[in-house]
Amino acid sequence: LMTMLTEQNLSLIKNSARMEEPTSALPHLKHGATLRLVVSPQDEMLDALGEKVAEVHRCCVDDRLANLSTLEKLSNIERRMSSLLQGLESIPEDKLEMTKKIKDSERRSRYTQQQNTEVKMNILNYILLNKYHYIEEDVLFFLFFY
């Protein structure tokens, strides 16, 4: 009987020790869970940067949605930029200068056209406002004398 009680006590002690192990780990697990739930400003900034990298990757490298990590996307962007720079370096200097002049000329032309359009719009607005003013005066004149 004594042996049986001793074995039961040992069994109970072992079981209680097994039960205390998980409960002693609970505060540590709870602390880890709360750390994961708190979103730091750094995490928000990293998420925003990841979105920007994805946008640049779509625009410059591959317009399809890709299941790549941010570092892989950055690597692809870097590779694309490197190949573009190598291509740019292989263009003869005289052709590059000519292309720059053409682009500058197109830019100046667009700017002039935009300025002309703005001037025309301002003139039209002025005419319409004055016409409205004259029409308003005519209506008042008509109502007053008739």
Coordinates of C-alpha atoms in Angstrom, one line a residue, residues 29-81:
L29 CA 4.0 34.1 -24.9
K30 CA 1.6 36.9 -24.0
H31 CA 4.3 39.5 -24.1
G32 CA 5.5 38.2 -27.6
A33 CA 1.9 38.4 -28.9
T34 CA 1.4 41.9 -27.7
L35 CA 4.7 42.9 -29.3
R36 CA 3.5 41.5 -32.6
L37 CA 0.2 43.4 -32.3
V38 CA 1.7 46.8 -31.7
V39 CA 2.5 48.3 -35.1
S40 CA 5.5 50.7 -34.8
P41 CA 6.0 53.7 -37.0
Q42 CA 9.0 51.9 -38.5
D43 CA 6.7 49.0 -39.6
E44 CA 4.3 51.5 -41.2
M45 CA 7.2 53.2 -43.0
L46 CA 8.5 49.8 -44.2
D47 CA 5.1 48.9 -45.5
A48 CA 4.8 52.2 -47.4
L49 CA 8.2 51.7 -48.9
G50 CA 7.3 48.2 -49.9
E51 CA 4.3 49.6 -51.7
K52 CA 6.4 52.2 -53.5
V53 CA 8.9 49.5 -54.5
A54 CA 6.0 47.4 -55.9
E55 CA 4.7 50.4 -57.8
V56 CA 8.1 51.2 -59.4
H57 CA 8.6 47.5 -60.2
R58 CA 5.2 47.4 -62.0
C59 CA 6.0 50.6 -63.9
C60 CA 9.6 49.9 -64.9
V61 CA 10.3 46.2 -64.8
D62 CA 7.1 44.1 -65.1
D63 CA 3.6 45.3 -65.2
R64 CA 2.2 42.1 -63.9
L65 CA 1.6 41.5 -60.2
A66 CA 4.5 39.4 -58.9
N67 CA 4.8 37.3 -55.8
L68 CA 8.3 38.5 -55.2
S69 CA 9.7 39.9 -51.9
T70 CA 10.6 43.6 -51.7
L71 CA 14.3 42.7 -51.9
E72 CA 13.8 40.7 -55.1
K73 CA 11.8 43.5 -56.6
L74 CA 14.6 46.0 -55.7
S75 CA 17.1 43.6 -57.3
N76 CA 15.1 43.5 -60.5
I77 CA 14.8 47.3 -60.5
E78 CA 18.6 47.6 -60.0
R79 CA 19.3 45.1 -62.8
R80 CA 16.9 46.9 -65.2
M81 CA 18.6 50.3 -64.4

